[in-house]
Short mmCIF file of C-alpha atoms in Angstrom, two decimals:
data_model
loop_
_atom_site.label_atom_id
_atom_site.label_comp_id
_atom_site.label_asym_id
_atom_site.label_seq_id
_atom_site.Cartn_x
_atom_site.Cartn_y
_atom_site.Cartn_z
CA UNK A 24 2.69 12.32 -37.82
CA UNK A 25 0.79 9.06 -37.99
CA UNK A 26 2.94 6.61 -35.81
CA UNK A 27 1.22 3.63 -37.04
CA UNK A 28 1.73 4.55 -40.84
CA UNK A 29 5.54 5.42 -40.59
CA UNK A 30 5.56 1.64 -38.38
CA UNK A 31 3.95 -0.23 -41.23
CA UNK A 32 6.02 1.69 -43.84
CA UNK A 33 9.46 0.63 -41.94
CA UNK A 34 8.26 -2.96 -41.44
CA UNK A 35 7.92 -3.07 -45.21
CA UNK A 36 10.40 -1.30 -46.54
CA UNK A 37 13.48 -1.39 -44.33
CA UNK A 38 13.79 2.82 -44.67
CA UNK A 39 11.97 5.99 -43.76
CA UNK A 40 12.98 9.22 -45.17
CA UNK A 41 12.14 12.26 -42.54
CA UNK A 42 12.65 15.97 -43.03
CA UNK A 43 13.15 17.84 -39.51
CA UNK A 44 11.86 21.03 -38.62
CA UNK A 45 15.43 22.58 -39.48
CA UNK A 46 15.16 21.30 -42.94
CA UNK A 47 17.54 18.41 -43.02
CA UNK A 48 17.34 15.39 -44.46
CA UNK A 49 18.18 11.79 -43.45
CA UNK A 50 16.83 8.42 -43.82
CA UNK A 51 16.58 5.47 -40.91
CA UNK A 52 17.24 1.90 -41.97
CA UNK A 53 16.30 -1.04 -40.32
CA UNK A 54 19.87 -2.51 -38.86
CA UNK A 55 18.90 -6.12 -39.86
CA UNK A 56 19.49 -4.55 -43.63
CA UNK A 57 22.83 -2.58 -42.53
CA UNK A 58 24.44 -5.07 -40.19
CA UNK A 59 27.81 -3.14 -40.26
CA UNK A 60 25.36 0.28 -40.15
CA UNK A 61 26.81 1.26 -43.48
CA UNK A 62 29.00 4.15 -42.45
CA UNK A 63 26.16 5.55 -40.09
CA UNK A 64 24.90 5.99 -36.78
CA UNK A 65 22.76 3.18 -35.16
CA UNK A 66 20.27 4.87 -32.86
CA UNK A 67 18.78 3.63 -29.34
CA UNK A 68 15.99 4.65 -27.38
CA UNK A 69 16.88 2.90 -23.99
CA UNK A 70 19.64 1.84 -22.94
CA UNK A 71 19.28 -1.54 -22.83
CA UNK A 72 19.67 -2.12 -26.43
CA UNK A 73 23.52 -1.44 -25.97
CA UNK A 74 24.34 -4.87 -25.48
CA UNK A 75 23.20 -6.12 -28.85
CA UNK A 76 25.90 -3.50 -30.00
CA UNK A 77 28.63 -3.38 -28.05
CA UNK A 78 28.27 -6.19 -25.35
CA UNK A 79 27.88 -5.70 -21.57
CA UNK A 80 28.88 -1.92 -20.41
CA UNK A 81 29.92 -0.80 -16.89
CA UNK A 82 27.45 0.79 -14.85
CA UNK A 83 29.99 4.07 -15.38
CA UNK A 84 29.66 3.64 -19.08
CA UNK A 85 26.04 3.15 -18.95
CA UNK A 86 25.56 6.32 -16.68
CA UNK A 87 27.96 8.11 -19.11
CA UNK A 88 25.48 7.08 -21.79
CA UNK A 89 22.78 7.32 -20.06
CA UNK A 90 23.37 10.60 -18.86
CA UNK A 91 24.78 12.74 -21.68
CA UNK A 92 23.41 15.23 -23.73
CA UNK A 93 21.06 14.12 -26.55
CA UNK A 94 23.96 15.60 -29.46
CA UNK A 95 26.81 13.46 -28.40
CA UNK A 96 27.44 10.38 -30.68
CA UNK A 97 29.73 7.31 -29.33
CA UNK A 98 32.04 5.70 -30.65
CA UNK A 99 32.78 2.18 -29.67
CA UNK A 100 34.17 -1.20 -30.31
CA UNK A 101 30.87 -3.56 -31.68
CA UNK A 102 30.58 -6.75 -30.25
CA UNK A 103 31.21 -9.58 -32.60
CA UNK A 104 29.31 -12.74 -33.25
CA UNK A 105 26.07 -11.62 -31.98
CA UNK A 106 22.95 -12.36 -33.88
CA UNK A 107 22.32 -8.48 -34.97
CA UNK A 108 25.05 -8.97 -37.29
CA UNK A 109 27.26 -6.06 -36.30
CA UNK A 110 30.06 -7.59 -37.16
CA UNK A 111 32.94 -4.02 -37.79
CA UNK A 112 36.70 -4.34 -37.72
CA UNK A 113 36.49 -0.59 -36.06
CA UNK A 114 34.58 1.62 -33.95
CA UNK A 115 30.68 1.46 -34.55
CA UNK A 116 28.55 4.99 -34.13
CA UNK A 117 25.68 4.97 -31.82
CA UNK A 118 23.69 7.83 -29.90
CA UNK A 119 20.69 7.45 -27.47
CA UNK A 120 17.74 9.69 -28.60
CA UNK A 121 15.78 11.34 -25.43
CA UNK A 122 14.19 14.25 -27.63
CA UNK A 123 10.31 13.15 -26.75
CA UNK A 124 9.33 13.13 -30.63
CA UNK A 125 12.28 11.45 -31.90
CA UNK A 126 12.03 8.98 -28.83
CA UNK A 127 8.51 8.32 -28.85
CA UNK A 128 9.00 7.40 -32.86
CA UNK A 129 12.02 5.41 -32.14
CA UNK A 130 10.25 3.47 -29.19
CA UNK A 131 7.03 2.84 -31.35
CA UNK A 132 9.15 1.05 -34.27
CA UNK A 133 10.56 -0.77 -31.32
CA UNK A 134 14.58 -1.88 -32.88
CA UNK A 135 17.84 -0.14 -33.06
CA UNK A 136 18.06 1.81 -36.50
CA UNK A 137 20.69 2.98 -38.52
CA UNK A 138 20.41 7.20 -39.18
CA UNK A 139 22.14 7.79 -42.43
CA UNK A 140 21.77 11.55 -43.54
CA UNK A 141 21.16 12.01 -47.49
CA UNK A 142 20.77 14.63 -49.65
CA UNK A 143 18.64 13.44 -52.70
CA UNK A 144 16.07 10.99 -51.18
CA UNK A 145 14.96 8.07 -53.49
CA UNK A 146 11.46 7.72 -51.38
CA UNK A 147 8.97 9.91 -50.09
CA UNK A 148 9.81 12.77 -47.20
CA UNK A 149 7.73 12.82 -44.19
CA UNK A 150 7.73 15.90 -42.48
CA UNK A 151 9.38 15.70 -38.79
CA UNK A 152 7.81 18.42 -36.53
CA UNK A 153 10.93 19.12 -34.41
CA UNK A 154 14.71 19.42 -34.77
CA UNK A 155 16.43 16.12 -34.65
CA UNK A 156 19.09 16.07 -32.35
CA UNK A 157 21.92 14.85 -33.92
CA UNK A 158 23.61 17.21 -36.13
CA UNK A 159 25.60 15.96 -39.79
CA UNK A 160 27.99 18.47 -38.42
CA UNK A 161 28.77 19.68 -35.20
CA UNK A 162 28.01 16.98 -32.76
CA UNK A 163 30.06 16.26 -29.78
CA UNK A 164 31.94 12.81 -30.00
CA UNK A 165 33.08 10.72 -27.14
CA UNK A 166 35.04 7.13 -27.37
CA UNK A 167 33.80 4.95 -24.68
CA UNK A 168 34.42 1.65 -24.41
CA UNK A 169 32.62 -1.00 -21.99
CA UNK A 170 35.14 -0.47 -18.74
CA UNK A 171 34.23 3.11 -18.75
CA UNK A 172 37.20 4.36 -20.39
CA UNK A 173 36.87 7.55 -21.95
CA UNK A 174 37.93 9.84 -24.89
CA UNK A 175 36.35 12.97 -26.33
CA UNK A 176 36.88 13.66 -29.68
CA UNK A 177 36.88 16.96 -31.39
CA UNK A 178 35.07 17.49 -34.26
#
């Protein structure tokens, strides 16, 4: 996969359609477009970019973030009236991608995106050439909120 051509087509369009290896489907979107990420997951690739979600984490959070598997999506409170308009009356959705492929894609668009899986695309497919991660169904969930406090949730 061309990482320049997937850039350029997410710079102008907001959205990239990928198919994984497994055959599923889902679409990123550029969170500037889904400021409340639209009833999906915003994905990282460092860990850094946690702050513009969800304000300044422990170091045991961070390590807890840091350090998990890549399957396990968080759940936690956003951080309101920051510029990235997340702006959620609940818990926001957000998993850090270490898989090299999906990571070095991730790093190369260089924001936090929204994953959003979909079953009829309206654009083009591009073809991923490894499993993504995250699963539609079946990930582990964990609550974690910026003092560390934590809550698995079964799914």
């Amino acid at each position: 996969m061309d990482h320049r051509s997937v850039k350029a087509q997410f710079r102008q369009t907001g959205k990239i359609t990928f198919q994984d290896s497994r055959g599923k489907v889902f679409e990123w979107l550029s969170a500037g477009s889904n400021p409340t990420g639209a009833g999906g997951i915003f994905l990282i690739h460092e860990v850094y970019q946690l702050q513009a979600l969800v304000g300044n984490f422990s170091e045991v959070a961070l390590d807890i973030v840091e350090y998990a598997p890549d399957k396990v999506i968080f759940h936690s409170p956003p951080v309101n009236g920051f510029g990235n308009g997340v702006n959620s009356p609940g818990l926001i959705k957000f998993a850090l991608i270490k898989s090299p492929y999906w990571h070095r894609l991730l790093f190369e668009l260089r924001e936090t995106v929204v994953l959003r899986w979909t079953e009829k695309p309206e654009q083009p497919v591009l073809m991923g050439e490894q499993p993504f991660p995250l699963q539609e169904k079946g990930s582990k969930a964990m609550e974690l909120h910026a003092d560390g406090k934590v809550k698995i949730i079964h799914t």
